[in-house]
mmCIF file of C-alpha atoms and ligand atoms in Angstrom:
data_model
loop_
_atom_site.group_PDB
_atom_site.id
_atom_site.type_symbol
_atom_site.label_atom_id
_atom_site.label_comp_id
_atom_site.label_asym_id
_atom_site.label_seq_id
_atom_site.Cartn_x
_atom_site.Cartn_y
_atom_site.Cartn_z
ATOM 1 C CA UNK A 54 -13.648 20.297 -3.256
ATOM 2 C CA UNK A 55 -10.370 18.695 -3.450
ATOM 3 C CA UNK A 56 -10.272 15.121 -2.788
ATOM 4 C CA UNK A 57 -7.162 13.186 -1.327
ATOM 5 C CA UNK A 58 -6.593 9.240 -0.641
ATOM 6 C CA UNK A 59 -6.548 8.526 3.350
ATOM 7 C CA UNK A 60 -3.728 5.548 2.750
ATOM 8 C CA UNK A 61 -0.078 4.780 2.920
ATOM 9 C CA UNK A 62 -0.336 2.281 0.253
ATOM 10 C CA UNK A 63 1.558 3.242 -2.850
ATOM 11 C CA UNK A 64 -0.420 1.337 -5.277
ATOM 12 C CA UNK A 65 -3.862 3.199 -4.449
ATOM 13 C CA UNK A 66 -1.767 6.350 -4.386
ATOM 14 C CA UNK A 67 -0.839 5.123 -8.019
ATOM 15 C CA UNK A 68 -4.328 4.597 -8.963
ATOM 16 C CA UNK A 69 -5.608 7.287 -7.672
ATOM 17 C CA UNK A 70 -2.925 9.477 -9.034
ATOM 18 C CA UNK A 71 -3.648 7.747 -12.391
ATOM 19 C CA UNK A 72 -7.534 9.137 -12.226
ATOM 20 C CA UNK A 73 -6.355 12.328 -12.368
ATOM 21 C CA UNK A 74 -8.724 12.828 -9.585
ATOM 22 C CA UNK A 75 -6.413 12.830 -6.359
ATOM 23 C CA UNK A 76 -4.428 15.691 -5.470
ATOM 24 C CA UNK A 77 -3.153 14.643 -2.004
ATOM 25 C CA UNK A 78 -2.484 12.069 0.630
ATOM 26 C CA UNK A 79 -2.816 11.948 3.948
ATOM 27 C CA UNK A 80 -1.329 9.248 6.016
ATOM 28 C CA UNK A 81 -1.027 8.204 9.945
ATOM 29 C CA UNK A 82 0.447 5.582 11.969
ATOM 30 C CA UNK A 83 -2.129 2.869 11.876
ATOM 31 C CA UNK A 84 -2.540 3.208 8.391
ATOM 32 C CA UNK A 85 1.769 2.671 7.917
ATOM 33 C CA UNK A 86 1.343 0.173 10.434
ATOM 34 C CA UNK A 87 -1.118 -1.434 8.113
ATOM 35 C CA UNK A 88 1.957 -1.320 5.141
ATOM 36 C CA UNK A 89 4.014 -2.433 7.836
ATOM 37 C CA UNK A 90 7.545 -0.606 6.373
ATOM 38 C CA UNK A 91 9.467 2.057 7.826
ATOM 39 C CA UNK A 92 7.532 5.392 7.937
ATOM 40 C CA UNK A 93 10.281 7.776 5.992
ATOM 41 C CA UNK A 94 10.739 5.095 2.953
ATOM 42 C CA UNK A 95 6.919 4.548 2.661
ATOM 43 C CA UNK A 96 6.730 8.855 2.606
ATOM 44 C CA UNK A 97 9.809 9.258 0.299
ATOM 45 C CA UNK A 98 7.888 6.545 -2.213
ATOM 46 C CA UNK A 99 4.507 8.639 -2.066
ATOM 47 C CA UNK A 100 6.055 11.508 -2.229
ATOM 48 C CA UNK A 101 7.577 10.746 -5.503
ATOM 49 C CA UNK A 102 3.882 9.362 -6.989
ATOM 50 C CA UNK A 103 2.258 12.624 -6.223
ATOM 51 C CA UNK A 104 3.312 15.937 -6.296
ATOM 52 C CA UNK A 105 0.386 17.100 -3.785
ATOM 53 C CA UNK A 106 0.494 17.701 0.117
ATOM 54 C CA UNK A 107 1.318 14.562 1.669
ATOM 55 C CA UNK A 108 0.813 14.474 5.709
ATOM 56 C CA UNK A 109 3.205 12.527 7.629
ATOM 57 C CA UNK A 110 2.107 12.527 11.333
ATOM 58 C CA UNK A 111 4.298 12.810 14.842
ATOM 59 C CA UNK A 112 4.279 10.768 17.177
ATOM 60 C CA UNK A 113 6.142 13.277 20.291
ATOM 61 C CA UNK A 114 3.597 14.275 22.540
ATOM 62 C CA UNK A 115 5.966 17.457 23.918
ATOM 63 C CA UNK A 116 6.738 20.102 21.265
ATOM 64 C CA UNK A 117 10.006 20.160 21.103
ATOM 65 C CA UNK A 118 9.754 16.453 19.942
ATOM 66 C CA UNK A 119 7.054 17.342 17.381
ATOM 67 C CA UNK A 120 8.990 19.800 15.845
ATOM 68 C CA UNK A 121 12.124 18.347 15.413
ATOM 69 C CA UNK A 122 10.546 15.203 13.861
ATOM 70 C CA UNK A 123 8.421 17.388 11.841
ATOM 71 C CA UNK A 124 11.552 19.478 10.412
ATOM 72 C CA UNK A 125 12.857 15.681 9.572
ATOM 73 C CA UNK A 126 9.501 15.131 7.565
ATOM 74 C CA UNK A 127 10.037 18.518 5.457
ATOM 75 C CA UNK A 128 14.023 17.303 4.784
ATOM 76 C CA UNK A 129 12.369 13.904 3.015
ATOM 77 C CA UNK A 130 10.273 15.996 0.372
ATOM 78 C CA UNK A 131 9.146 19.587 -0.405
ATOM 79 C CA UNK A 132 5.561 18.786 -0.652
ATOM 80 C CA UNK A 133 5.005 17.134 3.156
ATOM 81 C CA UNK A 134 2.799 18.439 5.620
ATOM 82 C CA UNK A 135 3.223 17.963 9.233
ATOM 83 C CA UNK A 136 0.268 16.868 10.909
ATOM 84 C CA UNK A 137 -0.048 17.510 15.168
ATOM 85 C CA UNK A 138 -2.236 16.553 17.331
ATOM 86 C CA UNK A 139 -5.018 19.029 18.692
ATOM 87 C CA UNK A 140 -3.017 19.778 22.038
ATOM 88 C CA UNK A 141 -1.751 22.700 23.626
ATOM 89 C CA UNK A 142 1.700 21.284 22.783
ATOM 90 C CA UNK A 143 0.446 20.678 19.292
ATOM 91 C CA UNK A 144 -0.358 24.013 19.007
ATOM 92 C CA UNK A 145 3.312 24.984 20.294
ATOM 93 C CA UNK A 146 4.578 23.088 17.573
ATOM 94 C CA UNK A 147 1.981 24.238 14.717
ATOM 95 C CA UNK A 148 3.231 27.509 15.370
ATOM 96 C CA UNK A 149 6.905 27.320 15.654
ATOM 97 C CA UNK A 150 6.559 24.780 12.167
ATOM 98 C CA UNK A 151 4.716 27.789 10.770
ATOM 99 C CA UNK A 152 7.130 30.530 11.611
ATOM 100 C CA UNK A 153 9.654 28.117 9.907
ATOM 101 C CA UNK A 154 7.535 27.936 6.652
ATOM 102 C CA UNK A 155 6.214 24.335 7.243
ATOM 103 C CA UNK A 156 2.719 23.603 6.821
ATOM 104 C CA UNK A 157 1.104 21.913 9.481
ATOM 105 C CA UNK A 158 -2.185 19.595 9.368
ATOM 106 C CA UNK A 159 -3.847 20.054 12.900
ATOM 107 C CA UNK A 160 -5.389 16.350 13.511
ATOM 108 C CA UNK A 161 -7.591 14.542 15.696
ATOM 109 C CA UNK A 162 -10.227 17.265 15.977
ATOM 110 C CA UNK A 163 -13.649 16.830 17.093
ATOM 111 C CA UNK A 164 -14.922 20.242 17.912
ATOM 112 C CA UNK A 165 -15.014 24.153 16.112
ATOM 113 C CA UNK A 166 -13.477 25.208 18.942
ATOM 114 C CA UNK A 167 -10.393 22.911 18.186
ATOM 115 C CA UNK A 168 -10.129 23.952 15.003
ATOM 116 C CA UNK A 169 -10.737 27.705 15.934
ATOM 117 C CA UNK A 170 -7.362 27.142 17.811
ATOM 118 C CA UNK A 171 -5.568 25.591 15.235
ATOM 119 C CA UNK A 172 -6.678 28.471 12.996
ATOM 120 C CA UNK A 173 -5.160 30.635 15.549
ATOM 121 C CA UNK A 174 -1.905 28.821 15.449
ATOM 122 C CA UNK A 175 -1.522 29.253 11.584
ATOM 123 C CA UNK A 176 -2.501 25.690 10.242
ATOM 124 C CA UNK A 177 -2.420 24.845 6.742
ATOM 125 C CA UNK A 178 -4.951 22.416 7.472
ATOM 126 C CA UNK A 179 -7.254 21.310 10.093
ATOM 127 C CA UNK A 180 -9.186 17.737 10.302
ATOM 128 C CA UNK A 181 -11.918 17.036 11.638
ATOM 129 C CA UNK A 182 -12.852 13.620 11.658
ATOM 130 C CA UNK A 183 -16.120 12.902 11.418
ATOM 131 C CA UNK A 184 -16.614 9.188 11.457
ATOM 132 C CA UNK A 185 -15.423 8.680 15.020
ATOM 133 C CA UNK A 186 -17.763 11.549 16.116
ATOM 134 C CA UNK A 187 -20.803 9.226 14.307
ATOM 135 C CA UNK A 188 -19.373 6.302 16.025
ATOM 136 C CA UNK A 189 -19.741 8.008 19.302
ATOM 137 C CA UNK A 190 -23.596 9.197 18.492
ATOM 138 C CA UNK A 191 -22.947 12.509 17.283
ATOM 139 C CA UNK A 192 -22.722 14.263 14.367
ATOM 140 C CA UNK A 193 -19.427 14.506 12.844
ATOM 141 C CA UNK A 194 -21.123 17.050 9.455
ATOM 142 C CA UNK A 195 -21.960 19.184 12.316
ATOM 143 C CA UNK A 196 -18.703 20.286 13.545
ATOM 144 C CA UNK A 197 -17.641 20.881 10.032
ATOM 145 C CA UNK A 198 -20.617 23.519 9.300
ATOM 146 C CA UNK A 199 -19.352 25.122 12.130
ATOM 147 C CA UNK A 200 -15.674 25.270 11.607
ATOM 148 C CA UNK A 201 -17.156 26.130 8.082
ATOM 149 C CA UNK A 202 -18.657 29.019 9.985
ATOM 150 C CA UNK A 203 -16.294 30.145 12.249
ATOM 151 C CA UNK A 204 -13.296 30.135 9.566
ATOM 152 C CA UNK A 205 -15.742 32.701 7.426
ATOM 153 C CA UNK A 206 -16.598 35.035 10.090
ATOM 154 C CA UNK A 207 -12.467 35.678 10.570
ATOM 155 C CA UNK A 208 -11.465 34.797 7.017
ATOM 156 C CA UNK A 209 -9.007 32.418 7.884
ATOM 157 C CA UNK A 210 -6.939 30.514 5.505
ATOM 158 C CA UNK A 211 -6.672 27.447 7.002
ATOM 159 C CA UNK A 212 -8.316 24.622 4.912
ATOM 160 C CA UNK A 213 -10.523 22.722 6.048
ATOM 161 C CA UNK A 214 -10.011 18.794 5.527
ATOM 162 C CA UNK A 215 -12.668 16.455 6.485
ATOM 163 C CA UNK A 216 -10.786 13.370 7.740
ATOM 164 C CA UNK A 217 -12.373 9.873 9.459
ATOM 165 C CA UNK A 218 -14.436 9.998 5.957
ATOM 166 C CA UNK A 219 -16.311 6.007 5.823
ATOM 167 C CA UNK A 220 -18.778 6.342 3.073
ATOM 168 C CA UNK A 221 -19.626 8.361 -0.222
ATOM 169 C CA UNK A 222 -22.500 10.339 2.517
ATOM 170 C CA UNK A 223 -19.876 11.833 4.082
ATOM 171 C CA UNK A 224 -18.390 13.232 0.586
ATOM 172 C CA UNK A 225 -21.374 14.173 -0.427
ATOM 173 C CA UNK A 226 -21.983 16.172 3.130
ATOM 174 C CA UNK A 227 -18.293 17.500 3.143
ATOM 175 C CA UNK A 228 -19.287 19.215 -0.139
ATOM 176 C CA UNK A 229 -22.321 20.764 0.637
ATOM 177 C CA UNK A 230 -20.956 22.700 3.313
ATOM 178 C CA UNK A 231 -18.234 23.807 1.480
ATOM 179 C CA UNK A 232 -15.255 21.603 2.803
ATOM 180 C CA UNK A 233 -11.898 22.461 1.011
ATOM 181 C CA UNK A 234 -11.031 18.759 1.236
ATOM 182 C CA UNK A 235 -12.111 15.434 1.710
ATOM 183 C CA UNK A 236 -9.235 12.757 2.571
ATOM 184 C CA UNK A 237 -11.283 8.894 1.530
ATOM 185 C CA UNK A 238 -9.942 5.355 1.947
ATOM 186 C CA UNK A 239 -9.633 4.080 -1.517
ATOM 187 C CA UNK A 240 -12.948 2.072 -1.170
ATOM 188 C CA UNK A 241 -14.407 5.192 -0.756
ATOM 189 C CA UNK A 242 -13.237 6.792 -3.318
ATOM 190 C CA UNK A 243 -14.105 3.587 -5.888
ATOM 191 C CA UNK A 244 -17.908 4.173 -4.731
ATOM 192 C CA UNK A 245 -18.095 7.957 -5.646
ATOM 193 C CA UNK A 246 -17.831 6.563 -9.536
ATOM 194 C CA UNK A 247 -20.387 3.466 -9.002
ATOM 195 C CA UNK A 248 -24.410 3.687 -9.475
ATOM 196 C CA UNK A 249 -26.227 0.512 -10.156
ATOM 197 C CA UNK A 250 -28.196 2.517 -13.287
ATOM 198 C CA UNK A 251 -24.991 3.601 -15.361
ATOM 199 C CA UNK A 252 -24.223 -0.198 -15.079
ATOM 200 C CA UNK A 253 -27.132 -0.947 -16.569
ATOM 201 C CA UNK A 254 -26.826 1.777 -18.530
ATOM 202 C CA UNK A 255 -23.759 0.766 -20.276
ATOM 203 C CA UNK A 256 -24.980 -3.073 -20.455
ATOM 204 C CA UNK A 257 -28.342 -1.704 -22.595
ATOM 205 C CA UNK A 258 -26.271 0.445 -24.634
ATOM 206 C CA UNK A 259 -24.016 -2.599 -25.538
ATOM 207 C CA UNK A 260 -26.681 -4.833 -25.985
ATOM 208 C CA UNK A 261 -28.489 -3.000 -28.551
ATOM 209 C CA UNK A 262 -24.906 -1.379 -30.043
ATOM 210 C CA UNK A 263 -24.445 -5.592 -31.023
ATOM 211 C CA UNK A 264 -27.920 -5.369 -32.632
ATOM 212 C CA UNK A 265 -26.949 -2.383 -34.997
ATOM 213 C CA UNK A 266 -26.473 -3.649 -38.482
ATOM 214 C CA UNK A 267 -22.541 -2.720 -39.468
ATOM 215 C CA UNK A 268 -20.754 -2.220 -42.563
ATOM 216 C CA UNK A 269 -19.295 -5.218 -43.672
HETATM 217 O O1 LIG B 585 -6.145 10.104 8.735
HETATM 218 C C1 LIG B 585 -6.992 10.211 9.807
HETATM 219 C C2 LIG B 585 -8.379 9.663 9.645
HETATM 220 O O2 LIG B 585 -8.868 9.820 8.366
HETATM 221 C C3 LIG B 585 -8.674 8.398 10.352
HETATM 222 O O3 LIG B 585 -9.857 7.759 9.939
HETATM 223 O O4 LIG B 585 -11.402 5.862 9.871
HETATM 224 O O5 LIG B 585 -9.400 5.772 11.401
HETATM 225 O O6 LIG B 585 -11.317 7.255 11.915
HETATM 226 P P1 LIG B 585 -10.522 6.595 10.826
#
Protein backbone atom coordinates (compact mmCIF):
# COMPACT_ATOMS: atom_id res chain seq x y z
CA UNK A 1 0.00 0.00 0.00
CA UNK A 2 1.16 3.28 -1.10
CA UNK A 3 1.15 5.93 1.39
CA UNK A 4 0.74 9.77 0.60
CA UNK A 5 0.87 13.00 3.04
CA UNK A 6 -2.84 14.59 3.41
CA UNK A 7 -1.16 18.37 3.63
CA UNK A 8 -0.40 21.45 1.65
CA UNK A 9 2.53 22.22 3.71
CA UNK A 10 5.76 22.04 1.80
CA UNK A 11 7.99 21.30 4.61
CA UNK A 12 6.13 17.90 5.62
CA UNK A 13 6.00 17.25 1.90
CA UNK A 14 9.90 17.72 2.25
CA UNK A 15 10.14 15.41 5.07
CA UNK A 16 8.17 13.07 3.97
CA UNK A 17 9.69 13.08 0.57
CA UNK A 18 13.05 12.83 2.42
CA UNK A 19 11.82 9.26 4.10
CA UNK A 20 11.68 7.90 0.98
CA UNK A 21 8.41 6.69 2.18
CA UNK A 22 5.80 9.16 0.49
CA UNK A 23 4.90 8.85 -2.98
CA UNK A 24 2.01 11.37 -3.20
CA UNK A 25 0.06 14.28 -1.88
CA UNK A 26 -3.19 15.03 -1.66
CA UNK A 27 -4.40 18.43 -0.80
CA UNK A 28 -7.94 20.41 -0.37
CA UNK A 29 -9.13 23.74 0.45
CA UNK A 30 -9.14 23.76 4.19
CA UNK A 31 -5.93 22.30 4.33
CA UNK A 32 -4.45 25.50 1.76
CA UNK A 33 -6.55 27.57 3.78
CA UNK A 34 -4.58 26.32 6.71
CA UNK A 35 -1.07 27.55 4.59
CA UNK A 36 -3.03 30.45 3.89
CA UNK A 37 -1.17 31.26 0.18
CA UNK A 38 -2.60 31.20 -3.12
CA UNK A 39 -3.69 27.66 -4.19
CA UNK A 40 -1.62 27.43 -7.76
CA UNK A 41 1.85 28.71 -6.05
CA UNK A 42 1.40 26.36 -3.01
CA UNK A 43 0.69 23.33 -5.98
CA UNK A 44 3.50 24.56 -8.34
CA UNK A 45 5.96 24.37 -4.98
CA UNK A 46 4.74 20.67 -4.16
CA UNK A 47 4.74 19.77 -7.29
CA UNK A 48 8.35 20.44 -7.70
CA UNK A 49 9.21 18.41 -4.10
CA UNK A 50 7.58 15.31 -5.36
CA UNK A 51 7.32 13.80 -8.48
CA UNK A 52 4.08 11.68 -7.37
CA UNK A 53 0.25 12.42 -7.99
CA UNK A 54 -0.54 15.51 -6.34
CA UNK A 55 -4.52 16.32 -6.04
CA UNK A 56 -5.52 19.80 -6.35
CA UNK A 57 -9.32 20.05 -5.70
CA UNK A 58 -12.27 22.33 -7.52
CA UNK A 59 -14.18 24.32 -6.09
CA UNK A 60 -17.19 24.77 -9.28
CA UNK A 61 -20.07 22.96 -8.31
CA UNK A 62 -21.42 22.83 -12.29
CA UNK A 63 -19.15 20.87 -14.65
CA UNK A 64 -18.30 23.04 -16.95
CA UNK A 65 -16.61 25.04 -14.06
CA UNK A 66 -14.88 21.88 -12.77
CA UNK A 67 -13.40 21.15 -15.84
CA UNK A 68 -12.06 24.17 -16.94
CA UNK A 69 -10.38 24.77 -13.53
CA UNK A 70 -9.26 21.29 -13.58
CA UNK A 71 -7.57 21.66 -17.22
CA UNK A 72 -5.84 24.87 -15.35
CA UNK A 73 -4.54 22.38 -12.58
CA UNK A 74 -2.97 19.90 -15.33
CA UNK A 75 -1.25 23.29 -17.19
CA UNK A 76 0.66 23.94 -13.54
CA UNK A 77 2.40 20.38 -13.53
CA UNK A 78 2.30 16.98 -15.32
CA UNK A 79 1.90 14.97 -12.26
CA UNK A 80 -1.61 16.74 -10.79
CA UNK A 81 -4.67 15.01 -10.28
CA UNK A 82 -7.98 16.60 -10.33
CA UNK A 83 -10.04 15.76 -7.55
CA UNK A 84 -14.31 16.27 -7.92
CA UNK A 85 -16.71 15.99 -5.78
CA UNK A 86 -19.03 12.78 -5.68
CA UNK A 87 -21.94 14.57 -7.70
CA UNK A 88 -23.69 13.91 -10.73
CA UNK A 89 -21.90 17.01 -12.07
CA UNK A 90 -18.71 15.60 -10.67
CA UNK A 91 -19.17 12.73 -12.51
CA UNK A 92 -19.77 14.97 -15.79
CA UNK A 93 -16.57 16.37 -15.21
CA UNK A 94 -14.57 13.03 -14.17
CA UNK A 95 -15.48 11.88 -17.41
CA UNK A 96 -14.93 14.61 -19.82
CA UNK A 97 -11.22 15.13 -17.65
CA UNK A 98 -10.78 11.46 -18.51
CA UNK A 99 -11.53 11.52 -22.18
CA UNK A 100 -8.94 14.41 -22.13
CA UNK A 101 -6.24 12.19 -20.44
CA UNK A 102 -6.49 13.85 -16.94
CA UNK A 103 -6.71 11.82 -13.99
CA UNK A 104 -9.34 12.56 -11.73
CA UNK A 105 -9.55 11.81 -7.78
CA UNK A 106 -13.38 11.32 -7.06
CA UNK A 107 -13.68 12.91 -3.34
CA UNK A 108 -15.95 13.20 -0.58
CA UNK A 109 -17.25 9.63 -0.73
CA UNK A 110 -18.99 7.86 1.92
CA UNK A 111 -20.63 4.92 0.31
CA UNK A 112 -19.57 1.74 -2.40
CA UNK A 113 -22.14 2.86 -4.31
CA UNK A 114 -20.36 6.33 -4.76
CA UNK A 115 -17.42 4.94 -5.60
CA UNK A 116 -19.07 2.26 -7.92
CA UNK A 117 -20.06 5.48 -9.90
CA UNK A 118 -16.93 7.05 -9.94
CA UNK A 119 -15.50 3.75 -11.19
CA UNK A 120 -17.99 4.04 -13.88
CA UNK A 121 -16.89 7.47 -14.81
CA UNK A 122 -13.16 6.40 -15.28
CA UNK A 123 -11.48 7.75 -11.99
CA UNK A 124 -7.96 7.42 -11.33
CA UNK A 125 -8.80 7.50 -7.85
CA UNK A 126 -11.63 7.36 -5.54
CA UNK A 127 -11.65 8.49 -1.63
CA UNK A 128 -13.40 7.43 0.73
CA UNK A 129 -13.05 9.09 3.84
CA UNK A 130 -13.41 7.25 6.62
CA UNK A 131 -12.93 9.41 9.65
CA UNK A 132 -16.01 11.54 9.09
CA UNK A 133 -18.05 8.30 8.60
CA UNK A 134 -16.58 7.27 12.43
CA UNK A 135 -17.43 10.69 13.51
CA UNK A 136 -20.95 10.18 12.43
CA UNK A 137 -21.20 6.50 14.26
CA UNK A 138 -20.45 4.40 11.45
CA UNK A 139 -17.90 2.58 10.12
CA UNK A 140 -15.76 4.28 7.71
CA UNK A 141 -13.29 0.48 7.14
CA UNK A 142 -16.59 -0.75 6.10
CA UNK A 143 -17.25 1.09 3.01
CA UNK A 144 -13.74 0.47 1.95
CA UNK A 145 -14.12 -3.55 2.12
CA UNK A 146 -16.84 -2.98 0.01
CA UNK A 147 -15.57 -0.69 -2.62
CA UNK A 148 -12.64 -3.25 -2.12
CA UNK A 149 -15.28 -5.70 -3.22
CA UNK A 150 -17.14 -4.21 -5.73
CA UNK A 151 -13.91 -2.87 -7.72
CA UNK A 152 -12.81 -6.86 -7.82
CA UNK A 153 -15.95 -8.29 -8.99
CA UNK A 154 -15.63 -5.74 -12.33
CA UNK A 155 -11.85 -5.42 -12.28
CA UNK A 156 -11.75 -1.90 -12.28
CA UNK A 157 -8.69 0.16 -12.27
CA UNK A 158 -9.56 2.81 -10.28
CA UNK A 159 -7.43 3.00 -7.04
CA UNK A 160 -8.68 3.06 -4.18
CA UNK A 161 -7.41 5.91 -1.68
CA UNK A 162 -8.51 5.90 1.82
CA UNK A 163 -8.79 9.61 2.71
CA UNK A 164 -10.20 11.33 6.28
CA UNK A 165 -7.30 8.87 7.72
CA UNK A 166 -6.91 10.22 11.90
CA UNK A 167 -4.85 7.54 13.44
CA UNK A 168 -2.20 4.71 12.66
CA UNK A 169 -5.79 2.14 13.14
CA UNK A 170 -6.98 3.38 10.20
CA UNK A 171 -3.53 2.51 8.27
CA UNK A 172 -3.36 -0.45 9.68
CA UNK A 173 -7.25 -1.25 8.55
CA UNK A 174 -6.69 0.41 5.04
CA UNK A 175 -4.03 -2.32 4.59
CA UNK A 176 -5.70 -5.24 5.54
CA UNK A 177 -8.30 -4.87 3.12
CA UNK A 178 -6.14 -4.23 0.50
CA UNK A 179 -6.39 -0.34 -0.01
CA UNK A 180 -4.09 0.92 -2.90
CA UNK A 181 -3.50 4.06 -0.83
CA UNK A 182 -3.63 5.67 2.31
CA UNK A 183 -3.38 9.69 2.23
CA UNK A 184 -2.18 10.58 6.46
CA UNK A 185 -1.69 14.00 8.08
CA UNK A 186 1.92 14.12 8.89
CA UNK A 187 1.21 13.28 12.62
CA UNK A 188 -0.03 10.29 11.36
CA UNK A 189 2.42 9.33 9.47
CA UNK A 190 5.24 10.18 12.46
CA UNK A 191 3.21 7.48 14.63
CA UNK A 192 3.41 4.56 12.06
CA UNK A 193 7.44 4.62 12.99
CA UNK A 194 6.90 5.08 16.98
CA UNK A 195 6.45 2.03 19.61
CA UNK A 196 7.24 2.72 23.18
CA UNK A 197 9.49 -0.84 23.19
CA UNK A 198 12.00 0.08 20.25
CA UNK A 199 12.53 3.23 22.45
CA UNK A 200 13.46 1.32 25.05
CA UNK A 201 14.96 -0.82 22.93
CA UNK A 202 17.47 1.49 21.59
CA UNK A 203 18.02 3.18 25.21
CA UNK A 204 19.12 -0.64 26.61
CA UNK A 205 21.17 -1.21 23.68
CA UNK A 206 23.04 2.14 24.35
CA UNK A 207 23.27 1.68 27.82
CA UNK A 208 25.04 -1.50 27.82
CA UNK A 209 26.97 -0.52 24.21
CA UNK A 210 28.72 2.36 26.97
CA UNK A 211 29.48 -0.62 29.25
CA UNK A 212 31.47 -2.60 26.49
CA UNK A 213 35.13 -2.37 27.18
CA UNK A 214 36.78 -0.55 23.82
CA UNK A 215 40.06 -0.49 22.31
CA UNK A 216 41.94 2.22 23.50
O1 LIG B 1 -8.20 15.28 1.83
C1 LIG B 1 -9.43 14.91 2.31
C2 LIG B 1 -9.48 14.28 3.67
O2 LIG B 1 -8.39 13.49 3.93
C3 LIG B 1 -10.01 15.12 4.76
O3 LIG B 1 -9.77 14.62 6.06
O4 LIG B 1 -9.72 14.80 8.50
O5 LIG B 1 -10.74 16.66 7.13
O6 LIG B 1 -11.90 14.49 7.37
P1 LIG B 1 -10.57 15.18 7.33
Amino acid sequence: MELFLDTASAQEIKKGVESGLITGVTTNPTLIMKEGRDYNEALKEICSIIKGPVSAETVSLDADGMVKEGIAFSKIAKNIVVKVPMTVEGMKACQRLTKQGIKVNVTLVFSANQALLAAKSGAYFVSPFVGRLDDIGKIGMDVVREIKQVYGNYKFTTKILVASVRNPIHVLDAAKIGADIATVPYSVFEQLFKHTLTDAGIKKFLEDWEKVPKRK
